Coordinates of C-alpha atoms in Angstrom, one line a residue:
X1 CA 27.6 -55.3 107.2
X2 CA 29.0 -54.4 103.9
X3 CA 31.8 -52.9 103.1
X4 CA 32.5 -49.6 101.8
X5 CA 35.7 -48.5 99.7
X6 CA 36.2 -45.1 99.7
X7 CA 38.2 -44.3 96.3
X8 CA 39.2 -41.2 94.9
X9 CA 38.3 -42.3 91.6
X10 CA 34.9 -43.7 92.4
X11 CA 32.9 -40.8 91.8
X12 CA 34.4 -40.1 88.3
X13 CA 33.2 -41.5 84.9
X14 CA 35.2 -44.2 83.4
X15 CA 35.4 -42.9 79.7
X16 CA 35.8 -38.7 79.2
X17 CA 33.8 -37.4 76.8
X18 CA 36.0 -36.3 73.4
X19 CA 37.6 -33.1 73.0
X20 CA 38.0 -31.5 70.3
X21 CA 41.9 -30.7 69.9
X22 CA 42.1 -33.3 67.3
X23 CA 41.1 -34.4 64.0
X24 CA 39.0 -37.5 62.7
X25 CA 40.3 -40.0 60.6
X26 CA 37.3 -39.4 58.9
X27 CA 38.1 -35.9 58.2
X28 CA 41.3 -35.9 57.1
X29 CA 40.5 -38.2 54.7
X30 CA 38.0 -35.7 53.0
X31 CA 40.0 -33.1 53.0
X32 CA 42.8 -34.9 51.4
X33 CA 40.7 -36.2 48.9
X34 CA 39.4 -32.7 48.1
X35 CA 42.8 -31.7 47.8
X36 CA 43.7 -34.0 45.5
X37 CA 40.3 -33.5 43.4
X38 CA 41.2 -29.7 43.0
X39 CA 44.6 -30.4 41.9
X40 CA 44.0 -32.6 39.5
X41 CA 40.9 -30.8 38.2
X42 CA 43.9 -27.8 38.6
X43 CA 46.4 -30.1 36.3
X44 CA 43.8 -31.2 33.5
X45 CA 42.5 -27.4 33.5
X46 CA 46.2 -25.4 32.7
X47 CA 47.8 -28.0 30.5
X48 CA 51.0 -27.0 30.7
X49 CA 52.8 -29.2 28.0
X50 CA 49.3 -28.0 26.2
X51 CA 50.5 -24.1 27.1
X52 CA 53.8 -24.5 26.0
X53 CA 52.8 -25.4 22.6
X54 CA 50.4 -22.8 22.3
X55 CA 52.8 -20.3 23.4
X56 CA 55.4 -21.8 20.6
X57 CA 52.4 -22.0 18.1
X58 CA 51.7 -18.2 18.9
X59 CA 55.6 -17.1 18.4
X60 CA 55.3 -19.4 14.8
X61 CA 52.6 -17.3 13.8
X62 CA 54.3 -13.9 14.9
X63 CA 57.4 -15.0 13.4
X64 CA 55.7 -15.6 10.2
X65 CA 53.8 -12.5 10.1
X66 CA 56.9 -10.7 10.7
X67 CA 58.9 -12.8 7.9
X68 CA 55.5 -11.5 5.5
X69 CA 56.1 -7.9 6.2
X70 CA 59.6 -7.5 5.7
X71 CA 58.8 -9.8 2.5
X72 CA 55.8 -7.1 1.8
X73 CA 58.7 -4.1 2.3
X74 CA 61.6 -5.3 0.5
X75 CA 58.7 -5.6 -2.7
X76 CA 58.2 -2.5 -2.5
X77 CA 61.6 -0.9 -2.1
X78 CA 63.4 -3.4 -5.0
X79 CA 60.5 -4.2 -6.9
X80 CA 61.3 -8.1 -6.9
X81 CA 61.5 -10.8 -4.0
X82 CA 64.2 -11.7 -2.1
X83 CA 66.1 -14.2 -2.6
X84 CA 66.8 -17.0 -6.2
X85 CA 62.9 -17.5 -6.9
X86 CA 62.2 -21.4 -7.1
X87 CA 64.5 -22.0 -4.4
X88 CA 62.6 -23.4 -1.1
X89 CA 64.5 -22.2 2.3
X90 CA 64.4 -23.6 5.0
X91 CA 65.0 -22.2 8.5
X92 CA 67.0 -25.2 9.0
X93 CA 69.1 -25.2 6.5
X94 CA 72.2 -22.1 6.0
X95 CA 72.8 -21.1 2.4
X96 CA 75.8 -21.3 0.8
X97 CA 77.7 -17.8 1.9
X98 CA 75.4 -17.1 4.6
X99 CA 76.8 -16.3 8.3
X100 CA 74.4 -17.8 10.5
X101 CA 70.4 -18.8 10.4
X102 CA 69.1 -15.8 12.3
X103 CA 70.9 -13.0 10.6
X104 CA 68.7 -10.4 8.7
X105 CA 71.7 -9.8 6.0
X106 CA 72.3 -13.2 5.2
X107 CA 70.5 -16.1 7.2
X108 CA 68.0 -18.8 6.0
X109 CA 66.6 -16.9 3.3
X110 CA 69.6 -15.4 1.0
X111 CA 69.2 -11.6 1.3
X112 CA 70.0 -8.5 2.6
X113 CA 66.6 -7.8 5.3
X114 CA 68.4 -5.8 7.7
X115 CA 66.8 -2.9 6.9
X116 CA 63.6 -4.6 7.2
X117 CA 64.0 -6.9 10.5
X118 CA 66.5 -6.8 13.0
X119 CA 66.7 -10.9 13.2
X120 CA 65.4 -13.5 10.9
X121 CA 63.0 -15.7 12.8
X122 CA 63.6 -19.1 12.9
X123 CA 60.8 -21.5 14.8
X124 CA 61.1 -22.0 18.3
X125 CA 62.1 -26.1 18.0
X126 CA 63.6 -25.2 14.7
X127 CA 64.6 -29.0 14.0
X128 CA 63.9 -31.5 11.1
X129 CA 59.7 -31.3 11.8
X130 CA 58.8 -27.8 12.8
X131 CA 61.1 -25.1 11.1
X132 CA 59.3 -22.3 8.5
X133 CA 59.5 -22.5 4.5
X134 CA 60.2 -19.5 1.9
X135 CA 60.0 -19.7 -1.7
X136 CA 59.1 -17.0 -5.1
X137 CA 58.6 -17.3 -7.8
X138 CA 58.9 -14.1 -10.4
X139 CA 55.0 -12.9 -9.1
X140 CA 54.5 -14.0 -5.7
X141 CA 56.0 -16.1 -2.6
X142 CA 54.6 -18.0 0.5
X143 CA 55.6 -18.3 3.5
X144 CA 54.8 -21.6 5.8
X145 CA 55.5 -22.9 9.5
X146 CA 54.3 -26.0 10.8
X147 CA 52.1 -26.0 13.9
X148 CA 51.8 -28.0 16.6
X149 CA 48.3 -27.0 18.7
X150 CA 46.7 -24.3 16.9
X151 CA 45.5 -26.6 14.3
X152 CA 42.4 -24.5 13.1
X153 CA 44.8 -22.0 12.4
X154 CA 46.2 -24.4 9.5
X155 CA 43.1 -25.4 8.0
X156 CA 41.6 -21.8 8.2
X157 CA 44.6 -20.0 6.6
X158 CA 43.3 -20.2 2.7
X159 CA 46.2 -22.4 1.3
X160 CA 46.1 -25.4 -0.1
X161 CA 47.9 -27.6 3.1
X162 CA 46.3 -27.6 5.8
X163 CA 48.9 -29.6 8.0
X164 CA 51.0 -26.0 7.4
X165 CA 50.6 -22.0 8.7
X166 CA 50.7 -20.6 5.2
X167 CA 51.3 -17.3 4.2
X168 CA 51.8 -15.0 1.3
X169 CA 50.4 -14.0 -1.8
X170 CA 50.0 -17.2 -3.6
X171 CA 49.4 -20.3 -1.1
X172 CA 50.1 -23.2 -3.7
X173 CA 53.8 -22.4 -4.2
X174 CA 54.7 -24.8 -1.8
X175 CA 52.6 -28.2 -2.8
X176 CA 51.2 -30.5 0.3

């Protein structure tokens, strides 16, 4: 007669099936590399050293503009430029007698501008690469900042460098 152990654990199955309060190896590996897809994708997209010097080249160009008008408005009140003409400036560089770079009375460029711009602009770096040029002569001036992204801008402008934002009334003052 054969024997028969009874066992509480007879009737059940050795292996349960899989639940599913877990992840897969399988899937977390997917969804890491997806993560790491967008964010990179993310990181080549938005640039941001690329951002910052667009946002620097932008200010160069306001600056510049602004520089031009008060230029445009002290012509037209004095009837001459501001400033000794055949003297390049440089935002870099104080005058002589000046007080400090950014002062619209007497900063970079040599004149009296307050009532034209609260602030000279100097460039955003303003060191020995990227800083903005001024010079006149008796019949025009130019005005020039080097950029660093915006480089269509440059070549696009009408003067005769196109590694410079130039701008003015005569854009050979300042040779390449």
């Amino acid at each position: 007669m054969p024997l028969k152990i009874h066992s509480k654990l007879a009737n059940k199955p050795l292996c349960s099936p899989p639940t599913s309060a877990g992840f897969t190896i399988i899937e977390v590996v997917i969804v890491t590399g997806l993560i790491i897809l967008l964010a990179s994708l993310l990181i080549i997209n938005v640039d941001p050293v690329g951002s910052k010097k667009k946002s620097r080249d932008e200010k160069r160009m306001s600056d510049v503009s602004t520089i031009d008008r008060a230029i445009s408005e002290f012509v037209a009140d004095k009837k001459r430029y501001p400033d000794q003409s055949n003297i390049l400036r440089q935002s870099t560089i104080l005058p002589a007698g000046s007080s400090q770079l950014t002062s619209s009375k007497s900063g970079w460029i040599q004149e009296d501008l307050s009532s034209y711009s609260s602030l000279l602009p100097i460039d955003p770096l303003n060191d020995d690469l990227y800083h903005y040029y001024y010079i006149h002569n008796l019949n025009s001036y130019e005005v020039n900042a080097k950029l660093e992204i915006l480089t269509t801008e440059m070549i696009n402008d009408g003067g005769n460098d196109d590694s410079f934002y130039e701008i003015g009334n005569n854009l050979n003052l300042i040779s390449p």
